[in-house]
PDB file of C-alpha atoms in Angstrom:
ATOM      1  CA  UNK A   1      64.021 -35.566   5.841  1.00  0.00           C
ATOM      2  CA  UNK A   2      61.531 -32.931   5.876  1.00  0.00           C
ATOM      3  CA  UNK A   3      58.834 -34.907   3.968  1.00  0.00           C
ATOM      4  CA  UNK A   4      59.384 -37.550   7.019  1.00  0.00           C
ATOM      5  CA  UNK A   5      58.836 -34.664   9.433  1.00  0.00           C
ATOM      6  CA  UNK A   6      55.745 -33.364   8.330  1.00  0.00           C
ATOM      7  CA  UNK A   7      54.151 -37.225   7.451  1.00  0.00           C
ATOM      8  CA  UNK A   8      55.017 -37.915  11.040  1.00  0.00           C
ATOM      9  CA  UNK A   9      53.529 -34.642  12.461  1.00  0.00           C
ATOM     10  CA  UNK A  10      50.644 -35.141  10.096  1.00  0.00           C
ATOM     11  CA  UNK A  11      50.405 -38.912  11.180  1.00  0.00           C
ATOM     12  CA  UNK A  12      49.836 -37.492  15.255  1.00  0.00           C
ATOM     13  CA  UNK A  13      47.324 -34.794  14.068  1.00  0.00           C
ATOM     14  CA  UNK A  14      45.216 -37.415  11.859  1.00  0.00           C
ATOM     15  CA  UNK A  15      44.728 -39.530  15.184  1.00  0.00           C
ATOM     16  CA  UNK A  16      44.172 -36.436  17.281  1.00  0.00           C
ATOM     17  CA  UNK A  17      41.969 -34.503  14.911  1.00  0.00           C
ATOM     18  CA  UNK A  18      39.590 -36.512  12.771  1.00  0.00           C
ATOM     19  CA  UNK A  19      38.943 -33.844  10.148  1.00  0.00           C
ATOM     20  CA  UNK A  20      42.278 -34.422   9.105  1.00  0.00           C
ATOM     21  CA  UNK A  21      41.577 -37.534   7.256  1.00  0.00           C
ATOM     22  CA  UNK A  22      42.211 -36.366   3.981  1.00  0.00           C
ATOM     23  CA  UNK A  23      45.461 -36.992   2.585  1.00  0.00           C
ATOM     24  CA  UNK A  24      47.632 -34.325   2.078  1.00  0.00           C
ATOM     25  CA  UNK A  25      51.193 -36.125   1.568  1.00  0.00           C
ATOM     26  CA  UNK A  26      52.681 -38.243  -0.734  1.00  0.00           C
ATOM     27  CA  UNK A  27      56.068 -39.275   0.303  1.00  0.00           C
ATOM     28  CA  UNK A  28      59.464 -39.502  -2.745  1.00  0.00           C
ATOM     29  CA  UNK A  29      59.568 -43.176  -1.898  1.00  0.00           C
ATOM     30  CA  UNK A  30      56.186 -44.243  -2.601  1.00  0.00           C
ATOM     31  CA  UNK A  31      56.443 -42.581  -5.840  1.00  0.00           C
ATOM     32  CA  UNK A  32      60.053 -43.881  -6.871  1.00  0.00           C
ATOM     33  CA  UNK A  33      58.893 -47.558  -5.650  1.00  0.00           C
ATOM     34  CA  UNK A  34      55.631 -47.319  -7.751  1.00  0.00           C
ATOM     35  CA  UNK A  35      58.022 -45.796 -10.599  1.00  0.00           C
ATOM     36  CA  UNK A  36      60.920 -48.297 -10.109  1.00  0.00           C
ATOM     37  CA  UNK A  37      58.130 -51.550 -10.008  1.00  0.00           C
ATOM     38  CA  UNK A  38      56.029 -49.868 -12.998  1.00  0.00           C
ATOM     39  CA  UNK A  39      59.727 -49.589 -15.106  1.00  0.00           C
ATOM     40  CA  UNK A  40      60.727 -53.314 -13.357  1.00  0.00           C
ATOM     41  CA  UNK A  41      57.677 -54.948 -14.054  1.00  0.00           C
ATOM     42  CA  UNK A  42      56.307 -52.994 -17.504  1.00  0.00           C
ATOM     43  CA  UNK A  43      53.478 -52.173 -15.016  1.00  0.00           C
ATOM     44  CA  UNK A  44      51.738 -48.813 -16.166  1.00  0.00           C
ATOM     45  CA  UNK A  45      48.965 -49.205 -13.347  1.00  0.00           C
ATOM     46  CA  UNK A  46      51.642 -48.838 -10.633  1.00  0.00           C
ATOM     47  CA  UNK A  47      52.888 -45.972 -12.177  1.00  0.00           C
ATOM     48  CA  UNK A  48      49.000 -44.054 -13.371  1.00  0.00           C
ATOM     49  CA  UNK A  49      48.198 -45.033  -9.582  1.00  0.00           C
ATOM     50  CA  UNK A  50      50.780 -42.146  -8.363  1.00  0.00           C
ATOM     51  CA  UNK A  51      49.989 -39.760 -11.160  1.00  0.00           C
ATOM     52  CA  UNK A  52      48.137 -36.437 -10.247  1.00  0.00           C
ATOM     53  CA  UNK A  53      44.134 -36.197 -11.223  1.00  0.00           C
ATOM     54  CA  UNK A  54      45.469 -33.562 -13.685  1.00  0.00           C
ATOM     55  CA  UNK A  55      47.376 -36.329 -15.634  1.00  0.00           C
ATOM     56  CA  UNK A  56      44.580 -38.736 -15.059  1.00  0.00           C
ATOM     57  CA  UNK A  57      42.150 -36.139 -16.546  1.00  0.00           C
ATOM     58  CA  UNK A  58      43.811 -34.801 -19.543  1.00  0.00           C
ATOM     59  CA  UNK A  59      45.449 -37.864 -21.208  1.00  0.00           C
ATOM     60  CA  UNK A  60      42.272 -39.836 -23.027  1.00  0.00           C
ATOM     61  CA  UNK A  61      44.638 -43.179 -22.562  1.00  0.00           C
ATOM     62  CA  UNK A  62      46.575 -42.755 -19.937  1.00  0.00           C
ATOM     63  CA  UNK A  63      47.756 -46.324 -19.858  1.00  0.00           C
ATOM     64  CA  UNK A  64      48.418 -46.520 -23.254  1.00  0.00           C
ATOM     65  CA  UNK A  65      50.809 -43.443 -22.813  1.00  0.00           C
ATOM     66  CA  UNK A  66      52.465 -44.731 -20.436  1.00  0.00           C
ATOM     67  CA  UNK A  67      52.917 -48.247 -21.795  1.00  0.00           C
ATOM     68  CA  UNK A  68      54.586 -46.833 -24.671  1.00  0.00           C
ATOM     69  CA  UNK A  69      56.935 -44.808 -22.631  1.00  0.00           C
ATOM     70  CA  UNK A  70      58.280 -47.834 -21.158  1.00  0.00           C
ATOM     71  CA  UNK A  71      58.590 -49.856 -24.319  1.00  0.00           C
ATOM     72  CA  UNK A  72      61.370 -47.329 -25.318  1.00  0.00           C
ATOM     73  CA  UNK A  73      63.246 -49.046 -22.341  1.00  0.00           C
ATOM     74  CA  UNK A  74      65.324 -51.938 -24.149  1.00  0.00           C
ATOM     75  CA  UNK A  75      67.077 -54.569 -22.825  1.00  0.00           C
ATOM     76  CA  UNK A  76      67.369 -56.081 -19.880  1.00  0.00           C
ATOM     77  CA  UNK A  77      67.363 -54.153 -16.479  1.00  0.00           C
ATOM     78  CA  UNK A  78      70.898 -54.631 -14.594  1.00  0.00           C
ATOM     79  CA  UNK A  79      70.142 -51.792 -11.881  1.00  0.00           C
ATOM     80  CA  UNK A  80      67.825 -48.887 -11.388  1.00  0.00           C
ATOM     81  CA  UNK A  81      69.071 -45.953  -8.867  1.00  0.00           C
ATOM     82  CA  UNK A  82      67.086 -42.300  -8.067  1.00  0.00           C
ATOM     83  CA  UNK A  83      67.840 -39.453  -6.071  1.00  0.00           C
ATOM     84  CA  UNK A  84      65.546 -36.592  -5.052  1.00  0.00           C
ATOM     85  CA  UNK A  85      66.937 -33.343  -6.593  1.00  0.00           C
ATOM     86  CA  UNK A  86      65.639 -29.657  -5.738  1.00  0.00           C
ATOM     87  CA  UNK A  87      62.311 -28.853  -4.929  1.00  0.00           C
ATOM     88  CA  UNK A  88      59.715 -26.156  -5.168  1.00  0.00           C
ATOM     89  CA  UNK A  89      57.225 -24.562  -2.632  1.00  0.00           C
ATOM     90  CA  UNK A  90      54.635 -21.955  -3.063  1.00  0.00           C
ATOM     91  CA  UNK A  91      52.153 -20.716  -0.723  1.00  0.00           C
ATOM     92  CA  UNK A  92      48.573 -18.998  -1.829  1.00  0.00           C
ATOM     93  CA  UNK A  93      48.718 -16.052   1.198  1.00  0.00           C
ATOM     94  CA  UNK A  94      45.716 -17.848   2.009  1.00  0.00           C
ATOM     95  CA  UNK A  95      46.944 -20.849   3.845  1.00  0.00           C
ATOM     96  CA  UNK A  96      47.045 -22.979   0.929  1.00  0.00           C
ATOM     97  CA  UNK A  97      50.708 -24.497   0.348  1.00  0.00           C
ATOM     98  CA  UNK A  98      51.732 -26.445  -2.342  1.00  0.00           C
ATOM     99  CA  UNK A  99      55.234 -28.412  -2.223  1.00  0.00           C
ATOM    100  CA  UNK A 100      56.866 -29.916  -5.491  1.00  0.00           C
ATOM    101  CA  UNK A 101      60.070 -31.875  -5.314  1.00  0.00           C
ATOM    102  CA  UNK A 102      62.193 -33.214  -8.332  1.00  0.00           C
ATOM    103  CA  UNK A 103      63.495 -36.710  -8.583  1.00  0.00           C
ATOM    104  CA  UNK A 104      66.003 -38.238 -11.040  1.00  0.00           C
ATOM    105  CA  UNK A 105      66.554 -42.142 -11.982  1.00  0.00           C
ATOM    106  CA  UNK A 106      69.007 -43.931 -13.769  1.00  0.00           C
ATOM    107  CA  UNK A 107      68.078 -47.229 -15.438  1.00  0.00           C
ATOM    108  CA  UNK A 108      70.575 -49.310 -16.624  1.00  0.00           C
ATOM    109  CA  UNK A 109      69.744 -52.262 -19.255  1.00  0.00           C
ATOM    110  CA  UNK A 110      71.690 -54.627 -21.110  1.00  0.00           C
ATOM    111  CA  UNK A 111      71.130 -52.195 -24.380  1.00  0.00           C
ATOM    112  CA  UNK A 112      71.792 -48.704 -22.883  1.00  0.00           C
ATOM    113  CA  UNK A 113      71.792 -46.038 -19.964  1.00  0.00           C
ATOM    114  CA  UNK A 114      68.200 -44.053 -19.305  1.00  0.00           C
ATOM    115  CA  UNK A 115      66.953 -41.551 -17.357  1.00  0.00           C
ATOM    116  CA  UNK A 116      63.816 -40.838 -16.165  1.00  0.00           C
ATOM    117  CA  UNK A 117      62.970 -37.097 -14.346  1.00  0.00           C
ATOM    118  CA  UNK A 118      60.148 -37.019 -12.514  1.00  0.00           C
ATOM    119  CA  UNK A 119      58.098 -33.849 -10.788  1.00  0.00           C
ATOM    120  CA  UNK A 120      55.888 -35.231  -8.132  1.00  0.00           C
ATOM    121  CA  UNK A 121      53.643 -33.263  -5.719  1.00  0.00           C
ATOM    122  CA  UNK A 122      54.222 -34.002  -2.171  1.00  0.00           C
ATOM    123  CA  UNK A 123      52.221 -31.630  -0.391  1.00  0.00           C
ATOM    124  CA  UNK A 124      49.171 -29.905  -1.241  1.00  0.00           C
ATOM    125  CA  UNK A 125      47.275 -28.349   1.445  1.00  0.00           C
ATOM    126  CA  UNK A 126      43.390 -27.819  -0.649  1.00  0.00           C
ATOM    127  CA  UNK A 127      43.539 -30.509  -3.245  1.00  0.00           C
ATOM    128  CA  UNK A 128      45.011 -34.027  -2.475  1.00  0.00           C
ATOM    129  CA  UNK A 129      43.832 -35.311  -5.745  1.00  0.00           C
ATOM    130  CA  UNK A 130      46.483 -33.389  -7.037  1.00  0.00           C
ATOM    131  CA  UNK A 131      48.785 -35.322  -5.144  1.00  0.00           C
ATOM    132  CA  UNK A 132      51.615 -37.014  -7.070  1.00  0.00           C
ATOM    133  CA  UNK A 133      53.554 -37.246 -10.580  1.00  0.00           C
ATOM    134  CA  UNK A 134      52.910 -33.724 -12.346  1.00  0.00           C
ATOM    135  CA  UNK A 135      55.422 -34.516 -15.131  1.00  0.00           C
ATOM    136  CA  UNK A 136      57.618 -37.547 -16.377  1.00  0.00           C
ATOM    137  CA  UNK A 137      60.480 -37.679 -18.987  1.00  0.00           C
ATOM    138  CA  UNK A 138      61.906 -40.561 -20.219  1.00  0.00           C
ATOM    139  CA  UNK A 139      65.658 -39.899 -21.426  1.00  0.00           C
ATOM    140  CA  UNK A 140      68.677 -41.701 -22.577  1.00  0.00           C
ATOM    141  CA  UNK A 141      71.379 -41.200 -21.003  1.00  0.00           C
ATOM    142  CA  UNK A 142      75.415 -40.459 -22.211  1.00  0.00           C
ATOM    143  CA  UNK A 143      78.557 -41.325 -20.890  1.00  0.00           C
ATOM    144  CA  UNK A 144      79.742 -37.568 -19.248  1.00  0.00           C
ATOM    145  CA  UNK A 145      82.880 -36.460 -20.746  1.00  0.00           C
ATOM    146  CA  UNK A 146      83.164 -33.231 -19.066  1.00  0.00           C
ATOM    147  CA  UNK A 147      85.902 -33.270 -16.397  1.00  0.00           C
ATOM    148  CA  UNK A 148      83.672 -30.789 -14.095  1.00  0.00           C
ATOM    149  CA  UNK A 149      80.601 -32.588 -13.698  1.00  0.00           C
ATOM    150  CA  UNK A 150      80.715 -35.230 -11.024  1.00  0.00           C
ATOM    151  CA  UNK A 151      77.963 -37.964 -12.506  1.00  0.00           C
ATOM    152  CA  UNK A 152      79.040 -40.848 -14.725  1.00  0.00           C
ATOM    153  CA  UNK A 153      75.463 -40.344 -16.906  1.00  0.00           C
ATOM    154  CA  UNK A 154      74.425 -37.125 -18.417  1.00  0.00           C
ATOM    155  CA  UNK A 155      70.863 -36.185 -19.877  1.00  0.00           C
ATOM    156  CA  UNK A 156      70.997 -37.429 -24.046  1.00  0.00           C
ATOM    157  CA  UNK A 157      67.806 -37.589 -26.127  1.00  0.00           C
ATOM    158  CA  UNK A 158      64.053 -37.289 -24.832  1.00  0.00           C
ATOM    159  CA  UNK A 159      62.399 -39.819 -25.576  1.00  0.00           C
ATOM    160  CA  UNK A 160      59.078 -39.963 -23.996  1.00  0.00           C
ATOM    161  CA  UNK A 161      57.125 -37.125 -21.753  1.00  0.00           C
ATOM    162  CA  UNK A 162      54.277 -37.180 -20.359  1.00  0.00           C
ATOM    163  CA  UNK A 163      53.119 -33.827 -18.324  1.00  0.00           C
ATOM    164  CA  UNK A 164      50.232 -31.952 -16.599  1.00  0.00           C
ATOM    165  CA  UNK A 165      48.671 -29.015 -18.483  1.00  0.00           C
ATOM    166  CA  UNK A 166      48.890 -26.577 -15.542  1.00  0.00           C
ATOM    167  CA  UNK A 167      50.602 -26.652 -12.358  1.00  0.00           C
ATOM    168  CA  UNK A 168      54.610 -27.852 -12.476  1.00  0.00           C
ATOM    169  CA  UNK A 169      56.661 -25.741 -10.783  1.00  0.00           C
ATOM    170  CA  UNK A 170      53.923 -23.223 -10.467  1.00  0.00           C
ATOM    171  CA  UNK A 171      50.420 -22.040  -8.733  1.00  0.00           C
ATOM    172  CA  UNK A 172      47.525 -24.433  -9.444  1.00  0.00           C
ATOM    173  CA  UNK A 173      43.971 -24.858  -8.490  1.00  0.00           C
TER     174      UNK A 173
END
């Protein structure tokens, strides 16, 4: 609800104010639909395409890293769900503000139950090319057995991760 609040508030400034053409937002939902059609599809452009320049500039194949995190999905693809989790926000004293939010999927194939956790920038005041997915793990994901937590799925075996070298859940730039 927040992230809404500030893209529309950022939306009225942008047509008011013309320096404020850079992009300083990314919004949960265009992140989980480029991660849901990249996981959908076996699409690792839709996914790189929401990655931060931090991931874009440290991994020598990015594509390649991120097609073989999706070819540890098996099976077919009966449903695909994601939630946004906590968050984290950090300001420089400066007026530079950085805002981190954590999102959590569950993919469910024909073959097994996965998870993918995601830590995507959504706000970032200074740098907008650090916009985006800061880290990715691809998990699999077991039936819970323990009476006092609420989801079905709990976290198994990583399989796949695929992070920035500076910058998740802290200061950066």
């Amino acid at each position: 609800m927040l992230e809404r609040i500030i893209a529309f508030i950022m939306s009225i400034l942008m047509t008011i104010f013309p320096f404020f053409e850079e992009k300083k937002i990314v919004s949960n939902e265009e992140v989980a639909e480029a991660v849901i059609y990249a996981v959908e599809n076996k699409d690792a452009s839709a996914m790189e395409a929401v990655m931060c320049k931090n991931i874009k500039d440290n991994y020598d194949d990015l594509t390649g890293e991120i097609n073989t995190m999706l070819s540890y999905i098996e099976g077919d693809i009966e449903s695909i769900s994601w939630e946004t989790g906590g968050g984290y926000s950090e300001s420089d004293g400066r007026g530079n503000s950085i805002t981190q939010n954590h999102q959590d999927f569950e993919i469910i194939t024909t073959e097994c139950v996965y998870g993918i956790s995601v830590v995507v920038e959504t706000y970032n005041s200074f740098s907008s090319d650090e916009l985006g997915i800061r880290a990715i793990a691809l998990d699999s994901l077991i039936k819970n057995t323990n009476p006092n937590i609420s989801r079905e799925y709990v976290y198994g075996e990583t399989l796949y991760k695929i992070f920035a070298t500076e910058g998740i859940k802290e200061w950066h730039d």
